[in-house]
């Protein structure tokens, strides 16, 4: 144990992101295609080449996905409080018909009426708003409808009473030195994040949505707000307020060490083993809370190193709920018709069938564990997947080859075995063989019996779930997985001709 120096905590208001999260230009270039994918997937559906009878279809949609099957939301709180009536566990949600501008605004108004009631009451009432934008109507949406939505938002959010604050543009400008480049601490696929200091002296991170079409931004913003209003856990990033003047802004508590990605890959001082283990456990607990501790199951859908923030004490805090989804209790899973998320973290059943459930996050969490152990990225510069690289080493128990060389053998071998075994089960190609997050937390906390059970489960014939029936993992090997990744990348990197 020990040996590797832990990065020192920045002093008040100083963030390690100041120098580290602002990625070097070479790093930025390396990741640019992946960032683009995150935005561009909104415009491309992917055609499925690996299975017959695919559900995927060519469409051009906005990102917020409703999970209520074929259910029309009428704009009233009452209608949104009802559970989906289909009761068909394996039913696949479909897009509702395009709605006219008035209906859309009514929906947003209804949404904010519910948010105004506060977290306790709004937990089951996310509006299933999913406008389908065809090429024809997307321009109309942008020109005619979005300005109306924005002013409706302004009007609704102004009266929003909760612990969240509604910040004016001038307050945000003052806090961030007019959104100066010096204050830029992070950039994601659809937002820039600035460090700021409020008049009260509090340091904050202000996420300003700046990419995508206006309708995409509106929907991303509402999607993230709609999820984050319901979550409250030490391992989840904390929202302080929002601002809708001059753009869409989320105001979050500042995580002084920035993201795990910035520390793991960019920082000169490397994370020691103890801190890595603490981050693994914290992220597991945060994810377990999302899956099981909330009133509804929340699937994050984009668990990755850059979406794990680090508090002053290096506690993991999950952030970025832009792609997150609610999943009704009676649903086994949800099916999406387009690529969402980040390559390298997506499980095979997602590529093959667009299946999304808790196990989607469990797979991504397994990749995250591998990154923590090895110091490697999910997909490296030569496009090698960390999963394909690490699995044989874990199987052959070659821990010395697996572990991040920067640790210089300063790690707890028992903990390393534990994390490696957990990671290996989490990235199992068959979703049903992956553990639940509560099992992961148990194992990381030292429950050896739990680990044995899971290992045994891996080898047993399992009762097949729906996703198992449509996906025979035995036929899905690493070559096919890599082919799928490459194929999806080719599709997504083609120039987009819509919107
Ligand atoms: N509260 C915070 N404190 C410190 N840094 C933050 C905070 N929130 C975000 N960041 C930094 O900004 C980066 C981008 O944030 P975020 O992931 O929310 O943006 P995004 O556009 O949704 O990204 P993505 O590409 O994952 O969609 C993070 O990786 C992190 O480095």
mmCIF file of C-alpha atoms in Angstrom, residues 138-466:
data_model
loop_
_atom_site.group_PDB
_atom_site.id
_atom_site.type_symbol
_atom_site.label_atom_id
_atom_site.label_comp_id
_atom_site.label_asym_id
_atom_site.label_seq_id
_atom_site.Cartn_x
_atom_site.Cartn_y
_atom_site.Cartn_z
ATOM 1 C CA UNK A 138 -37.157 20.207 -37.572
ATOM 2 C CA UNK A 139 -36.543 23.573 -39.228
ATOM 3 C CA UNK A 140 -40.032 24.680 -38.315
ATOM 4 C CA UNK A 141 -39.393 23.526 -34.756
ATOM 5 C CA UNK A 142 -36.193 25.535 -34.582
ATOM 6 C CA UNK A 143 -37.608 28.689 -36.128
ATOM 7 C CA UNK A 144 -41.091 28.818 -34.691
ATOM 8 C CA UNK A 145 -41.311 26.641 -31.641
ATOM 9 C CA UNK A 146 -38.030 26.811 -29.765
ATOM 10 C CA UNK A 147 -38.199 30.553 -29.041
ATOM 11 C CA UNK A 148 -41.669 29.952 -27.619
ATOM 12 C CA UNK A 149 -40.436 27.083 -25.492
ATOM 13 C CA UNK A 150 -37.592 29.200 -24.194
ATOM 14 C CA UNK A 151 -39.854 32.036 -23.172
ATOM 15 C CA UNK A 152 -42.247 29.541 -21.634
ATOM 16 C CA UNK A 153 -39.320 28.125 -19.687
ATOM 17 C CA UNK A 154 -38.286 31.549 -18.533
ATOM 18 C CA UNK A 155 -41.768 32.302 -17.334
ATOM 19 C CA UNK A 156 -42.147 28.973 -15.587
ATOM 20 C CA UNK A 157 -38.721 28.800 -14.016
ATOM 21 C CA UNK A 158 -38.915 32.345 -12.685
ATOM 22 C CA UNK A 159 -41.614 31.299 -10.274
ATOM 23 C CA UNK A 160 -39.978 28.025 -9.337
ATOM 24 C CA UNK A 161 -39.751 27.797 -5.556
ATOM 25 C CA UNK A 162 -37.332 25.302 -4.155
ATOM 26 C CA UNK A 163 -33.870 25.196 -2.734
ATOM 27 C CA UNK A 164 -32.615 25.764 -6.244
ATOM 28 C CA UNK A 165 -31.765 29.308 -7.152
ATOM 29 C CA UNK A 166 -32.711 30.917 -10.419
ATOM 30 C CA UNK A 167 -29.628 32.903 -11.470
ATOM 31 C CA UNK A 168 -29.759 35.896 -13.738
ATOM 32 C CA UNK A 169 -27.329 36.130 -16.623
ATOM 33 C CA UNK A 170 -25.527 39.039 -14.976
ATOM 34 C CA UNK A 171 -25.015 36.998 -11.795
ATOM 35 C CA UNK A 172 -23.513 34.164 -13.821
ATOM 36 C CA UNK A 173 -21.358 36.552 -15.833
ATOM 37 C CA UNK A 174 -20.106 38.205 -12.687
ATOM 38 C CA UNK A 175 -19.351 34.822 -11.102
ATOM 39 C CA UNK A 176 -17.337 33.601 -14.093
ATOM 40 C CA UNK A 177 -15.590 36.791 -15.137
ATOM 41 C CA UNK A 178 -17.937 36.936 -18.106
ATOM 42 C CA UNK A 179 -17.421 33.257 -18.945
ATOM 43 C CA UNK A 180 -13.749 33.892 -19.550
ATOM 44 C CA UNK A 181 -11.499 31.186 -20.962
ATOM 45 C CA UNK A 182 -9.473 31.288 -17.740
ATOM 46 C CA UNK A 183 -12.555 30.077 -15.927
ATOM 47 C CA UNK A 184 -13.229 27.239 -18.357
ATOM 48 C CA UNK A 185 -12.672 24.021 -16.406
ATOM 49 C CA UNK A 186 -14.327 21.407 -18.562
ATOM 50 C CA UNK A 187 -15.857 20.705 -21.932
ATOM 51 C CA UNK A 188 -18.247 17.917 -22.720
ATOM 52 C CA UNK A 189 -20.181 16.830 -25.751
ATOM 53 C CA UNK A 190 -22.783 19.487 -25.374
ATOM 54 C CA UNK A 191 -21.630 21.946 -22.778
ATOM 55 C CA UNK A 192 -18.808 24.083 -21.485
ATOM 56 C CA UNK A 193 -18.238 24.189 -17.751
ATOM 57 C CA UNK A 194 -16.890 27.299 -16.036
ATOM 58 C CA UNK A 195 -15.622 27.783 -12.533
ATOM 59 C CA UNK A 196 -17.403 30.617 -10.772
ATOM 60 C CA UNK A 197 -17.661 32.324 -7.431
ATOM 61 C CA UNK A 198 -21.025 33.556 -6.235
ATOM 62 C CA UNK A 199 -21.471 36.762 -4.257
ATOM 63 C CA UNK A 200 -21.827 34.635 -1.133
ATOM 64 C CA UNK A 201 -18.270 33.442 -1.728
ATOM 65 C CA UNK A 202 -19.354 29.960 -2.694
ATOM 66 C CA UNK A 203 -17.454 28.313 -5.546
ATOM 67 C CA UNK A 204 -19.578 26.739 -8.259
ATOM 68 C CA UNK A 205 -19.309 25.031 -11.618
ATOM 69 C CA UNK A 206 -21.564 26.569 -14.245
ATOM 70 C CA UNK A 207 -22.478 24.292 -17.102
ATOM 71 C CA UNK A 208 -23.495 26.275 -20.151
ATOM 72 C CA UNK A 209 -25.146 24.295 -22.929
ATOM 73 C CA UNK A 210 -23.607 25.363 -26.176
ATOM 74 C CA UNK A 211 -23.785 22.581 -28.715
ATOM 75 C CA UNK A 212 -26.524 21.122 -30.821
ATOM 76 C CA UNK A 213 -29.618 22.699 -32.198
ATOM 77 C CA UNK A 214 -31.766 24.888 -29.948
ATOM 78 C CA UNK A 215 -34.317 22.126 -29.608
ATOM 79 C CA UNK A 216 -31.614 19.616 -28.646
ATOM 80 C CA UNK A 217 -30.263 22.007 -26.052
ATOM 81 C CA UNK A 218 -33.708 22.646 -24.621
ATOM 82 C CA UNK A 219 -34.449 18.994 -24.347
ATOM 83 C CA UNK A 220 -31.012 18.066 -22.955
ATOM 84 C CA UNK A 221 -31.414 20.811 -20.361
ATOM 85 C CA UNK A 222 -34.863 19.693 -19.290
ATOM 86 C CA UNK A 223 -33.815 16.083 -19.326
ATOM 87 C CA UNK A 224 -30.921 16.750 -16.972
ATOM 88 C CA UNK A 225 -32.955 19.017 -14.691
ATOM 89 C CA UNK A 226 -35.803 16.529 -14.593
ATOM 90 C CA UNK A 227 -33.547 13.780 -13.303
ATOM 91 C CA UNK A 228 -31.304 15.757 -11.017
ATOM 92 C CA UNK A 229 -34.234 17.275 -9.117
ATOM 93 C CA UNK A 230 -34.958 13.853 -7.660
ATOM 94 C CA UNK A 231 -31.526 12.757 -6.601
ATOM 95 C CA UNK A 232 -29.819 13.490 -3.342
ATOM 96 C CA UNK A 233 -26.816 11.400 -2.390
ATOM 97 C CA UNK A 234 -23.229 12.130 -1.324
ATOM 98 C CA UNK A 235 -21.959 10.365 -4.442
ATOM 99 C CA UNK A 236 -24.071 12.375 -6.875
ATOM 100 C CA UNK A 237 -23.108 15.886 -8.040
ATOM 101 C CA UNK A 238 -25.189 18.526 -6.304
ATOM 102 C CA UNK A 239 -27.223 21.086 -8.220
ATOM 103 C CA UNK A 240 -27.472 24.536 -6.693
ATOM 104 C CA UNK A 241 -29.535 26.291 -9.309
ATOM 105 C CA UNK A 242 -30.045 27.099 -12.935
ATOM 106 C CA UNK A 243 -30.210 30.036 -15.294
ATOM 107 C CA UNK A 244 -32.231 30.377 -18.465
ATOM 108 C CA UNK A 245 -31.376 33.940 -19.368
ATOM 109 C CA UNK A 246 -29.089 34.202 -22.404
ATOM 110 C CA UNK A 247 -28.781 30.432 -22.694
ATOM 111 C CA UNK A 248 -29.290 27.392 -20.543
ATOM 112 C CA UNK A 249 -27.150 26.992 -17.471
ATOM 113 C CA UNK A 250 -26.902 24.481 -14.661
ATOM 114 C CA UNK A 251 -25.152 25.704 -11.525
ATOM 115 C CA UNK A 252 -23.465 22.889 -9.614
ATOM 116 C CA UNK A 253 -21.376 22.640 -6.521
ATOM 117 C CA UNK A 254 -17.743 22.859 -7.604
ATOM 118 C CA UNK A 255 -15.862 19.586 -7.398
ATOM 119 C CA UNK A 256 -12.376 20.856 -6.611
ATOM 120 C CA UNK A 257 -10.460 18.008 -8.224
ATOM 121 C CA UNK A 258 -12.471 18.000 -11.438
ATOM 122 C CA UNK A 259 -13.261 14.704 -13.091
ATOM 123 C CA UNK A 260 -11.668 11.304 -12.597
ATOM 124 C CA UNK A 261 -10.624 11.401 -16.263
ATOM 125 C CA UNK A 262 -8.679 14.596 -15.739
ATOM 126 C CA UNK A 263 -6.835 13.159 -12.745
ATOM 127 C CA UNK A 264 -6.336 9.673 -14.133
ATOM 128 C CA UNK A 265 -5.133 10.683 -17.577
ATOM 129 C CA UNK A 266 -3.943 14.256 -17.502
ATOM 130 C CA UNK A 267 -2.566 14.951 -14.071
ATOM 131 C CA UNK A 268 1.133 14.809 -13.422
ATOM 132 C CA UNK A 269 0.550 13.444 -9.963
ATOM 133 C CA UNK A 270 -1.073 10.059 -10.186
ATOM 134 C CA UNK A 271 -3.808 8.700 -7.983
ATOM 135 C CA UNK A 272 -2.593 6.340 -5.299
ATOM 136 C CA UNK A 273 -4.219 2.978 -4.787
ATOM 137 C CA UNK A 274 -6.171 3.914 -1.680
ATOM 138 C CA UNK A 275 -7.816 6.804 -3.468
ATOM 139 C CA UNK A 276 -8.605 4.667 -6.500
ATOM 140 C CA UNK A 277 -10.327 2.137 -4.301
ATOM 141 C CA UNK A 278 -12.295 4.852 -2.513
ATOM 142 C CA UNK A 279 -13.430 6.282 -5.848
ATOM 143 C CA UNK A 280 -14.499 2.825 -7.039
ATOM 144 C CA UNK A 281 -16.592 2.252 -3.944
ATOM 145 C CA UNK A 282 -18.105 5.758 -3.975
ATOM 146 C CA UNK A 283 -19.075 5.522 -7.633
ATOM 147 C CA UNK A 284 -20.594 2.087 -6.976
ATOM 148 C CA UNK A 285 -22.661 3.468 -4.112
ATOM 149 C CA UNK A 286 -23.830 6.432 -6.184
ATOM 150 C CA UNK A 287 -24.870 4.158 -9.021
ATOM 151 C CA UNK A 288 -26.559 1.734 -6.653
ATOM 152 C CA UNK A 289 -28.545 4.674 -5.288
ATOM 153 C CA UNK A 290 -29.662 5.660 -8.788
ATOM 154 C CA UNK A 291 -30.766 2.116 -9.573
ATOM 155 C CA UNK A 292 -32.358 1.207 -6.281
ATOM 156 C CA UNK A 293 -32.461 4.129 -3.869
ATOM 157 C CA UNK A 294 -34.648 6.511 -5.833
ATOM 158 C CA UNK A 295 -38.392 6.403 -6.179
ATOM 159 C CA UNK A 296 -37.913 5.260 -9.740
ATOM 160 C CA UNK A 297 -35.089 3.395 -11.301
ATOM 161 C CA UNK A 298 -32.692 5.790 -12.975
ATOM 162 C CA UNK A 299 -30.380 4.474 -15.652
ATOM 163 C CA UNK A 300 -27.517 6.923 -16.074
ATOM 164 C CA UNK A 301 -26.487 5.635 -19.508
ATOM 165 C CA UNK A 302 -23.208 7.512 -19.651
ATOM 166 C CA UNK A 303 -21.083 6.283 -16.767
ATOM 167 C CA UNK A 304 -17.459 7.049 -17.628
ATOM 168 C CA UNK A 305 -14.364 8.575 -16.082
ATOM 169 C CA UNK A 306 -15.181 12.114 -17.231
ATOM 170 C CA UNK A 307 -18.612 11.881 -15.578
ATOM 171 C CA UNK A 308 -17.188 11.020 -12.169
ATOM 172 C CA UNK A 309 -16.303 14.215 -10.325
ATOM 173 C CA UNK A 310 -14.028 14.287 -7.293
ATOM 174 C CA UNK A 311 -14.803 16.200 -4.135
ATOM 175 C CA UNK A 312 -12.188 17.834 -1.940
ATOM 176 C CA UNK A 313 -11.741 14.480 -0.143
ATOM 177 C CA UNK A 314 -11.699 12.516 -3.384
ATOM 178 C CA UNK A 315 -15.212 11.226 -2.928
ATOM 179 C CA UNK A 316 -16.710 10.164 -6.239
ATOM 180 C CA UNK A 317 -19.685 12.191 -7.455
ATOM 181 C CA UNK A 318 -21.597 11.030 -10.503
ATOM 182 C CA UNK A 319 -22.535 13.886 -12.821
ATOM 183 C CA UNK A 320 -24.035 14.564 -16.252
ATOM 184 C CA UNK A 321 -27.582 13.301 -16.387
ATOM 185 C CA UNK A 322 -28.064 14.447 -19.967
ATOM 186 C CA UNK A 323 -28.774 10.926 -21.192
ATOM 187 C CA UNK A 324 -30.279 9.461 -18.034
ATOM 188 C CA UNK A 325 -33.605 7.653 -18.142
ATOM 189 C CA UNK A 326 -36.348 6.610 -15.823
ATOM 190 C CA UNK A 327 -37.395 2.995 -15.996
ATOM 191 C CA UNK A 328 -40.834 1.993 -14.703
ATOM 192 C CA UNK A 329 -40.722 -0.852 -12.194
ATOM 193 C CA UNK A 330 -42.661 -3.253 -14.342
ATOM 194 C CA UNK A 331 -40.327 -2.865 -17.302
ATOM 195 C CA UNK A 332 -37.479 -5.285 -17.670
ATOM 196 C CA UNK A 333 -35.672 -2.903 -19.965
ATOM 197 C CA UNK A 334 -36.070 -0.117 -22.466
ATOM 198 C CA UNK A 335 -35.141 -0.204 -26.130
ATOM 199 C CA UNK A 336 -33.622 2.743 -27.926
ATOM 200 C CA UNK A 337 -33.306 3.243 -31.616
ATOM 201 C CA UNK A 338 -30.118 5.250 -31.726
ATOM 202 C CA UNK A 339 -26.607 5.245 -30.374
ATOM 203 C CA UNK A 340 -26.345 7.176 -27.150
ATOM 204 C CA UNK A 341 -23.493 7.097 -24.713
ATOM 205 C CA UNK A 342 -19.782 6.736 -25.204
ATOM 206 C CA UNK A 343 -17.942 4.099 -27.173
ATOM 207 C CA UNK A 344 -15.891 1.792 -25.053
ATOM 208 C CA UNK A 345 -18.505 1.812 -22.289
ATOM 209 C CA UNK A 346 -21.445 0.358 -24.189
ATOM 210 C CA UNK A 347 -22.381 -3.300 -23.714
ATOM 211 C CA UNK A 348 -22.930 -5.723 -26.608
ATOM 212 C CA UNK A 349 -26.711 -5.963 -26.172
ATOM 213 C CA UNK A 350 -26.923 -2.215 -26.633
ATOM 214 C CA UNK A 351 -25.103 -2.402 -29.940
ATOM 215 C CA UNK A 352 -27.103 -5.363 -31.092
ATOM 216 C CA UNK A 353 -30.578 -4.451 -29.937
ATOM 217 C CA UNK A 354 -30.539 -1.052 -28.254
ATOM 218 C CA UNK A 355 -31.455 -2.697 -24.938
ATOM 219 C CA UNK A 356 -31.084 -0.343 -21.965
ATOM 220 C CA UNK A 357 -31.475 -1.321 -18.324
ATOM 221 C CA UNK A 358 -29.430 -1.286 -15.114
ATOM 222 C CA UNK A 359 -26.992 -3.722 -16.687
ATOM 223 C CA UNK A 360 -26.065 -1.077 -19.249
ATOM 224 C CA UNK A 361 -24.655 0.980 -16.376
ATOM 225 C CA UNK A 362 -23.128 -2.071 -14.711
ATOM 226 C CA UNK A 363 -21.138 -2.786 -17.868
ATOM 227 C CA UNK A 364 -19.943 0.827 -18.052
ATOM 228 C CA UNK A 365 -19.056 0.668 -14.368
ATOM 229 C CA UNK A 366 -16.944 -2.430 -15.064
ATOM 230 C CA UNK A 367 -15.063 -0.478 -17.728
ATOM 231 C CA UNK A 368 -14.581 2.335 -15.217
ATOM 232 C CA UNK A 369 -13.092 -0.146 -12.720
ATOM 233 C CA UNK A 370 -10.695 -1.371 -15.379
ATOM 234 C CA UNK A 371 -9.633 2.209 -16.048
ATOM 235 C CA UNK A 372 -9.023 2.773 -12.341
ATOM 236 C CA UNK A 373 -6.907 -0.360 -12.052
ATOM 237 C CA UNK A 374 -4.924 0.029 -15.242
ATOM 238 C CA UNK A 375 -4.743 3.775 -15.842
ATOM 239 C CA UNK A 376 -5.752 3.047 -19.440
ATOM 240 C CA UNK A 377 -8.602 4.649 -21.312
ATOM 241 C CA UNK A 378 -11.742 2.750 -22.314
ATOM 242 C CA UNK A 379 -10.595 2.866 -25.914
ATOM 243 C CA UNK A 380 -7.004 3.861 -26.431
ATOM 244 C CA UNK A 381 -5.429 5.860 -29.230
ATOM 245 C CA UNK A 382 -5.015 2.717 -31.316
ATOM 246 C CA UNK A 383 -8.741 1.962 -30.868
ATOM 247 C CA UNK A 384 -8.074 -0.988 -28.590
ATOM 248 C CA UNK A 385 -10.843 -1.725 -26.136
ATOM 249 C CA UNK A 386 -9.740 -1.968 -22.515
ATOM 250 C CA UNK A 387 -12.183 -4.845 -22.017
ATOM 251 C CA UNK A 388 -10.603 -6.958 -24.725
ATOM 252 C CA UNK A 389 -7.132 -6.135 -23.432
ATOM 253 C CA UNK A 390 -7.803 -6.734 -19.748
ATOM 254 C CA UNK A 391 -10.009 -9.812 -19.740
ATOM 255 C CA UNK A 392 -7.310 -12.354 -20.679
ATOM 256 C CA UNK A 393 -4.950 -10.856 -18.089
ATOM 257 C CA UNK A 394 -7.600 -11.187 -15.381
ATOM 258 C CA UNK A 395 -8.441 -14.712 -16.469
ATOM 259 C CA UNK A 396 -4.794 -15.716 -16.286
ATOM 260 C CA UNK A 397 -4.355 -13.777 -13.042
ATOM 261 C CA UNK A 398 -1.550 -11.633 -14.454
ATOM 262 C CA UNK A 399 -2.145 -8.805 -12.017
ATOM 263 C CA UNK A 400 1.289 -7.286 -12.424
ATOM 264 C CA UNK A 401 0.664 -6.777 -16.112
ATOM 265 C CA UNK A 402 -2.822 -5.450 -15.475
ATOM 266 C CA UNK A 403 -2.174 -2.858 -12.828
ATOM 267 C CA UNK A 404 -1.231 0.736 -13.684
ATOM 268 C CA UNK A 405 2.588 0.746 -13.880
ATOM 269 C CA UNK A 406 2.621 4.228 -12.386
ATOM 270 C CA UNK A 407 1.592 2.653 -9.068
ATOM 271 C CA UNK A 408 4.971 0.989 -8.987
ATOM 272 C CA UNK A 409 3.540 -2.058 -7.212
ATOM 273 C CA UNK A 410 2.194 0.109 -4.395
ATOM 274 C CA UNK A 411 -1.243 -1.449 -4.162
ATOM 275 C CA UNK A 412 -3.202 -3.750 -1.911
ATOM 276 C CA UNK A 413 -3.101 -7.130 -3.715
ATOM 277 C CA UNK A 414 -6.287 -8.367 -2.066
ATOM 278 C CA UNK A 415 -8.199 -5.237 -3.096
ATOM 279 C CA UNK A 416 -6.768 -5.450 -6.592
ATOM 280 C CA UNK A 417 -7.981 -9.043 -6.930
ATOM 281 C CA UNK A 418 -11.380 -7.974 -5.667
ATOM 282 C CA UNK A 419 -11.748 -5.045 -8.080
ATOM 283 C CA UNK A 420 -10.395 -7.016 -11.021
ATOM 284 C CA UNK A 421 -12.812 -9.881 -10.383
ATOM 285 C CA UNK A 422 -15.698 -7.437 -9.987
ATOM 286 C CA UNK A 423 -14.753 -5.610 -13.182
ATOM 287 C CA UNK A 424 -14.567 -8.879 -15.037
ATOM 288 C CA UNK A 425 -18.080 -9.880 -14.004
ATOM 289 C CA UNK A 426 -19.462 -6.406 -14.681
ATOM 290 C CA UNK A 427 -18.239 -6.492 -18.279
ATOM 291 C CA UNK A 428 -19.588 -9.964 -18.891
ATOM 292 C CA UNK A 429 -20.981 -10.015 -22.430
ATOM 293 C CA UNK A 430 -24.227 -11.548 -21.197
ATOM 294 C CA UNK A 431 -26.251 -8.956 -19.312
ATOM 295 C CA UNK A 432 -27.908 -11.474 -17.001
ATOM 296 C CA UNK A 433 -24.514 -12.641 -15.770
ATOM 297 C CA UNK A 434 -23.571 -9.157 -14.660
ATOM 298 C CA UNK A 435 -24.243 -8.344 -11.001
ATOM 299 C CA UNK A 436 -26.672 -5.777 -9.638
ATOM 300 C CA UNK A 437 -25.001 -2.675 -8.244
ATOM 301 C CA UNK A 438 -25.899 -3.618 -4.664
ATOM 302 C CA UNK A 439 -23.943 -6.845 -5.151
ATOM 303 C CA UNK A 440 -21.027 -4.843 -6.510
ATOM 304 C CA UNK A 441 -21.050 -2.583 -3.457
ATOM 305 C CA UNK A 442 -21.127 -5.640 -1.185
ATOM 306 C CA UNK A 443 -18.207 -7.253 -2.924
ATOM 307 C CA UNK A 444 -16.119 -4.100 -2.934
ATOM 308 C CA UNK A 445 -16.809 -3.780 0.776
ATOM 309 C CA UNK A 446 -15.315 -7.215 1.328
ATOM 310 C CA UNK A 447 -18.109 -9.750 0.912
ATOM 311 C CA UNK A 448 -16.112 -12.692 -0.427
ATOM 312 C CA UNK A 449 -19.084 -15.008 -0.362
ATOM 313 C CA UNK A 450 -20.873 -12.623 -2.736
ATOM 314 C CA UNK A 451 -17.934 -12.742 -5.091
ATOM 315 C CA UNK A 452 -17.911 -16.534 -5.069
ATOM 316 C CA UNK A 453 -21.632 -16.638 -5.806
ATOM 317 C CA UNK A 454 -21.183 -14.325 -8.753
ATOM 318 C CA UNK A 455 -18.257 -16.257 -10.138
ATOM 319 C CA UNK A 456 -20.290 -19.414 -9.878
ATOM 320 C CA UNK A 457 -23.236 -17.735 -11.507
ATOM 321 C CA UNK A 458 -21.010 -16.900 -14.447
ATOM 322 C CA UNK A 459 -20.574 -20.559 -15.194
ATOM 323 C CA UNK A 460 -24.112 -21.704 -14.615
ATOM 324 C CA UNK A 461 -26.876 -21.941 -17.136
ATOM 325 C CA UNK A 462 -29.199 -19.117 -16.388
ATOM 326 C CA UNK A 463 -32.863 -18.662 -16.843
ATOM 327 C CA UNK A 464 -32.969 -16.495 -19.871
ATOM 328 C CA UNK A 465 -34.405 -13.043 -19.676
ATOM 329 C CA UNK A 466 -35.978 -11.195 -22.520
#
